[in-house]
Coordinates of C-alpha atoms and ligand atoms in Angstrom, one line a residue:
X1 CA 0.0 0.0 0.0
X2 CA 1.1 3.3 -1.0
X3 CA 2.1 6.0 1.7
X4 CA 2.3 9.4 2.1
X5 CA 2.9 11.9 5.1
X6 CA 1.1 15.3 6.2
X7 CA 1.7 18.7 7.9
X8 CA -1.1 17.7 10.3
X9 CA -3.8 15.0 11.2
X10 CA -6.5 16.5 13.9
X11 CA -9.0 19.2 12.6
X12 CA -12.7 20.3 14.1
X13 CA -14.9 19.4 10.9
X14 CA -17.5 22.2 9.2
X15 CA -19.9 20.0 11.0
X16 CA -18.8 21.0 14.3
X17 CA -17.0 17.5 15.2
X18 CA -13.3 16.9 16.1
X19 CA -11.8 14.2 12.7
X20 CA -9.1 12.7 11.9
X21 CA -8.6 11.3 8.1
X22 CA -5.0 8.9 8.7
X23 CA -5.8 7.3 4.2
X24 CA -6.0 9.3 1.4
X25 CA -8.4 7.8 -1.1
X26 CA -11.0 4.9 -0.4
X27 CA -11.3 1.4 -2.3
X28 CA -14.6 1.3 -1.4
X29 CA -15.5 3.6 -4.9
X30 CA -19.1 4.5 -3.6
X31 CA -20.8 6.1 -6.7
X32 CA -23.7 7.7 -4.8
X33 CA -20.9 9.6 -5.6
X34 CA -19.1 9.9 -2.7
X35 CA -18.6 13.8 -1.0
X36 CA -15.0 12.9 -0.1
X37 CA -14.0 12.2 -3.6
X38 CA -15.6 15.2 -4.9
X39 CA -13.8 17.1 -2.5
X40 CA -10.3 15.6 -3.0
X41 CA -10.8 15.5 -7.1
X42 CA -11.9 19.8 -6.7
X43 CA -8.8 20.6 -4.3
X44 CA -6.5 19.0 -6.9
X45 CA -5.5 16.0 -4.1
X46 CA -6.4 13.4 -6.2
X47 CA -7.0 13.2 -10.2
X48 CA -9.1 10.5 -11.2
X49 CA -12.0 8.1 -9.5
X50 CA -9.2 5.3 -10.9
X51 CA -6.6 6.9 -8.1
X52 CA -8.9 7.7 -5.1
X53 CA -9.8 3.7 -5.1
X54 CA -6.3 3.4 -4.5
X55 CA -5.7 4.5 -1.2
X56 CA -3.1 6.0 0.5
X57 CA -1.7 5.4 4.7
X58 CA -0.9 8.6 6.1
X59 CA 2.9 6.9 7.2
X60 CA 3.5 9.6 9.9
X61 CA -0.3 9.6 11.5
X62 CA 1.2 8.0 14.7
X63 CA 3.4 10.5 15.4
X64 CA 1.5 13.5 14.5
X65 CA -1.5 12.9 16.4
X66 CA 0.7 12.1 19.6
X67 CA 2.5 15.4 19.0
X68 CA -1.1 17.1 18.6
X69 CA -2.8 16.0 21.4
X70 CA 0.1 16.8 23.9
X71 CA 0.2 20.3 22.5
X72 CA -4.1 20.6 23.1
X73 CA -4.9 22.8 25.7
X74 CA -8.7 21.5 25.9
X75 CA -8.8 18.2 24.5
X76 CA -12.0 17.4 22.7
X77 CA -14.2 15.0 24.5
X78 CA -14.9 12.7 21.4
X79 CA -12.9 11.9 18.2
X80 CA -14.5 10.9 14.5
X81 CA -13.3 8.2 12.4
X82 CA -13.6 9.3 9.4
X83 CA -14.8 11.6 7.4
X84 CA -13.1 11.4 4.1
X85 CA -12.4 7.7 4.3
X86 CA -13.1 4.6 5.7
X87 CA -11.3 3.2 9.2
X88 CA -11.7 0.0 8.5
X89 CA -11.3 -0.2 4.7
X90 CA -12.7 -3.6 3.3
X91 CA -9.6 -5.9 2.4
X92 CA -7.0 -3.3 3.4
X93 CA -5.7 -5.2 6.6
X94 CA -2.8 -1.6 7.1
X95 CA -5.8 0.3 7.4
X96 CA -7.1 -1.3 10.1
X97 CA -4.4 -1.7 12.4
X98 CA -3.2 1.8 11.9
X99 CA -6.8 2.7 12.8
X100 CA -6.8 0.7 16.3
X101 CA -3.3 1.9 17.2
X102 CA -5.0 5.2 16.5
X103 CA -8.5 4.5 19.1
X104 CA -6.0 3.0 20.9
X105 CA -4.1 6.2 21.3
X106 CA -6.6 8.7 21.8
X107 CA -8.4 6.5 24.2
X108 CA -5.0 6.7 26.4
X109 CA -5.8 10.2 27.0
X110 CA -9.3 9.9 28.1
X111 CA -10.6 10.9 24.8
X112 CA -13.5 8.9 23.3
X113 CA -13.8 7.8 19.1
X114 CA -16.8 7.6 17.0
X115 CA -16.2 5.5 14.0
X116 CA -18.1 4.4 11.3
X117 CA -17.5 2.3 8.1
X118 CA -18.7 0.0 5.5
X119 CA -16.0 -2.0 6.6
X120 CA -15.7 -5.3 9.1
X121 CA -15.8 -3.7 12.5
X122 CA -12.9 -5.6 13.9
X123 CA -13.6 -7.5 17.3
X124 CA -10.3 -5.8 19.2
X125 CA -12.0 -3.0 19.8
X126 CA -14.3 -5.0 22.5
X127 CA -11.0 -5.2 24.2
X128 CA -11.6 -3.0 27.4
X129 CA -7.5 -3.6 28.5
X130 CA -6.8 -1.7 25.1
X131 CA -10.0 0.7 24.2
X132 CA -12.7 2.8 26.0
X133 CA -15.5 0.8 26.2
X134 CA -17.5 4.5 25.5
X135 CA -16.2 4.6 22.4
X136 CA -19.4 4.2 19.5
X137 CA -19.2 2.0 16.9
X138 CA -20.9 2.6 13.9
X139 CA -21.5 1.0 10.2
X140 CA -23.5 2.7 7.2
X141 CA -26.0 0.9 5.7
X142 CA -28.6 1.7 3.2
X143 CA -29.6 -1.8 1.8
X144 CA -30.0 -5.5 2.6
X145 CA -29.5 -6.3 -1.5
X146 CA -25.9 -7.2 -2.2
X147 CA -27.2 -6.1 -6.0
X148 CA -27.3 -2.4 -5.1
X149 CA -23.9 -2.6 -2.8
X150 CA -22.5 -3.6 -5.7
X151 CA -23.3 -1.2 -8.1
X152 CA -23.2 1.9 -5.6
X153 CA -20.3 0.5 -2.9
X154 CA -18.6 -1.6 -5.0
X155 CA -15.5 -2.3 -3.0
X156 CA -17.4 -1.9 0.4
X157 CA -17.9 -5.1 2.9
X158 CA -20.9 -7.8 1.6
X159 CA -23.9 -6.5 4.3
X160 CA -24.0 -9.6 6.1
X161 CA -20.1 -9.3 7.0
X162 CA -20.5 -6.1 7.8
X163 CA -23.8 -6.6 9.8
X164 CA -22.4 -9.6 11.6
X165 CA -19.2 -8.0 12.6
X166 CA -21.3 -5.3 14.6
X167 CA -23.5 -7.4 15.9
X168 CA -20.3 -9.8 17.4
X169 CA -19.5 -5.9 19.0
X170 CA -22.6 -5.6 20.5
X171 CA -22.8 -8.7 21.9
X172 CA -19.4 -8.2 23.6
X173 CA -21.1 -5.2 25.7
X174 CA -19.5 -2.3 22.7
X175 CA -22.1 0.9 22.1
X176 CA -23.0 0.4 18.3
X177 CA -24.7 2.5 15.8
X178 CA -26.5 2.0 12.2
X179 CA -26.5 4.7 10.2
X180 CA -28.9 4.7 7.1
X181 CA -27.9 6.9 4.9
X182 CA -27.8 8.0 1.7
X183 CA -31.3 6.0 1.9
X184 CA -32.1 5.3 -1.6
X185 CA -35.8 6.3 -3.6
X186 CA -37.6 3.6 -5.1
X187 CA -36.7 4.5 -9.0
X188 CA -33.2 3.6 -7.6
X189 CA -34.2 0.4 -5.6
X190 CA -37.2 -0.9 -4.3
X191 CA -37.3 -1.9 -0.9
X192 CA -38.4 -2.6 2.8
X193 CA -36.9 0.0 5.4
X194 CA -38.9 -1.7 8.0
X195 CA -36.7 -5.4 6.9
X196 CA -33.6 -3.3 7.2
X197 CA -34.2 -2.0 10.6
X198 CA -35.5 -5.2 12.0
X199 CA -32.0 -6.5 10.7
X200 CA -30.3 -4.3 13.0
X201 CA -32.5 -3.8 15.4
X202 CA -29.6 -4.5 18.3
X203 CA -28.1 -1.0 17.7
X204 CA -28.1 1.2 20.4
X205 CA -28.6 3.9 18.0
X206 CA -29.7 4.2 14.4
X207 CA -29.6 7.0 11.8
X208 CA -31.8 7.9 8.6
X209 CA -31.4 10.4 6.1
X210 CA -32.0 10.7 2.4
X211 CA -30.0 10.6 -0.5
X212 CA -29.1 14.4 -1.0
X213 CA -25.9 13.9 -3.6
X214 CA -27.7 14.1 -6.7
X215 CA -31.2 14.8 -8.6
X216 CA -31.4 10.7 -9.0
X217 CA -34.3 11.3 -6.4
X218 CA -35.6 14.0 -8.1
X219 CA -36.5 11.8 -11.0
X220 CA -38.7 10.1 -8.4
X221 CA -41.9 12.1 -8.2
X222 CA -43.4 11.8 -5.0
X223 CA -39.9 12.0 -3.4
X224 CA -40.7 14.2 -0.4
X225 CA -43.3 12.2 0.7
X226 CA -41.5 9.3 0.4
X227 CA -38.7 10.5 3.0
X228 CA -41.5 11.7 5.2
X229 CA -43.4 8.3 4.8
X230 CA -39.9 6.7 5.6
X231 CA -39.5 9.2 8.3
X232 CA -42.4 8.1 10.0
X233 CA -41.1 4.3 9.4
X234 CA -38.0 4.4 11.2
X235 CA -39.9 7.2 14.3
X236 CA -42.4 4.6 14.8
X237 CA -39.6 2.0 14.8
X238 CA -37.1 3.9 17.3
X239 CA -39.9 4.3 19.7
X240 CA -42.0 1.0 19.9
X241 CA -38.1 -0.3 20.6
X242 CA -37.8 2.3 23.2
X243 CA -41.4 1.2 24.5
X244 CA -40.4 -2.8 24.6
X245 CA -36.7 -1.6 26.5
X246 CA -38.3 0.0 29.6
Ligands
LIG301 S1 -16.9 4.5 2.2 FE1 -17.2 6.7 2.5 S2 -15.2 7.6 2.0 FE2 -15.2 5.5 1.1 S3 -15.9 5.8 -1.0 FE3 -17.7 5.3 0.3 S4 -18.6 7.3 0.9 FE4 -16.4 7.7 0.1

């Protein structure tokens, strides 16, 4: 795996959120398209969809996060993995174990991580001696059809790995989190949200939100009251659940 090196690794994001991005690039390809490509291909970071498949480890993140977080006055109380590519990149085994010696690190000075990915979660991370056990872990997932994963993920985790793997977290006592989104319309796949959330219905928290990267919905003419319908779904989901935990 290729390597490169940066001037610095720990930023607050636009959306208010302390990140740290330790890959260039993502094999995962997502064609919704994906807002990190967009971003890298407009800033002049990366220049085709070809070369952002084929990531690259930040070699120095280690040391530059270390050197970061002893300078920090007030530390942030959380940490997000990633937004502008995936922690636990599907088949990239580097990835991964930079990412935990990463967690690993931040956790050492009291600081908790988000992550999320359409990666395998990997079962270290239920490893109290090593990680927080407040630490959230998180997958995204839009679909149960390995059809549409791949033609709009293509190098992302098959669902059931990626479902499974969380699950094994969950059932080792870890805080997980199922985040649906880009949600697709039904002119792009048609298809049961309620299945989906019944699938991971062991989250401790789930997220929905539409598909807002291009006018594919548009082209779907009762799109708004789709979302709202879907809305509703996943409201009326969140709170019988809540009903049948107390
Ligand atoms: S997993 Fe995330 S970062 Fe990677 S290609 Fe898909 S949307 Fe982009």
């Amino acid at each position: 795996m290729e390597e490169i090196t940066r001037k610095s690794l720990l930023y607050k994001s636009g959306l208010g959120f302390w990140c740290i991005n330790h890959v260039q690039g993502c094999s995962h390809g997502c064609r919704y398209p994906c807002y990190a490509w967009m971003m890298a291909h407009s800033r002049g970071r990366v220049e085709t969809y070809d070369d952002w498949c084929h990531p690259s480890l930040v070699a120095n993140a280690e040391e530059l996060l270390r050197k970061e977080l002893e300078r920090m006055r007030n530390r942030p109380e959380n940490i997000h993995l990633c937004l502008t590519t995936d922690p636990f990149m599907y088949g990239y085994q580097e990835v991964t174990g930079l990412t935990l010696r990463l967690v690993e690190l931040i956790n050492s000075y009291g600081i908790t991580c988000s992550t999320l990915t359409k990666g395998i979660m990997p079962v270290e991370l239920a490893d109290s001696s090593r990680f927080s056990p407040d630490n959230t872990l998180g997958i995204s997932l839009v679909s149960l059809n390995e059809d549409f994963r791949k033609k709009w993920e293509p190098g992302a985790a098959p669902y059931s790995n990626r479902i499974g793997a969380l699950r094994e977290l969950h059932d080792l006592g870890c805080t997980t989190l199922v985040h649906i989104e880009p949600y697709p319309t039904p002119n792009i796949i048609n298809q049961n949200l309620s299945e989906l959330l019944e699938t991971v219905e062991f989250a401790d928290e789930i997220w929905f939100g539409g598909w807002n990267y291009n006018n594919i919905v548009k082209e779907y003419a009762d799109y708004k009251k789709f979302y709202d319908e879907q809305s509703a779904i996943v409201s009326r989901f969140l709170s019988t659940r809540l009903k049948i935990l107390k």
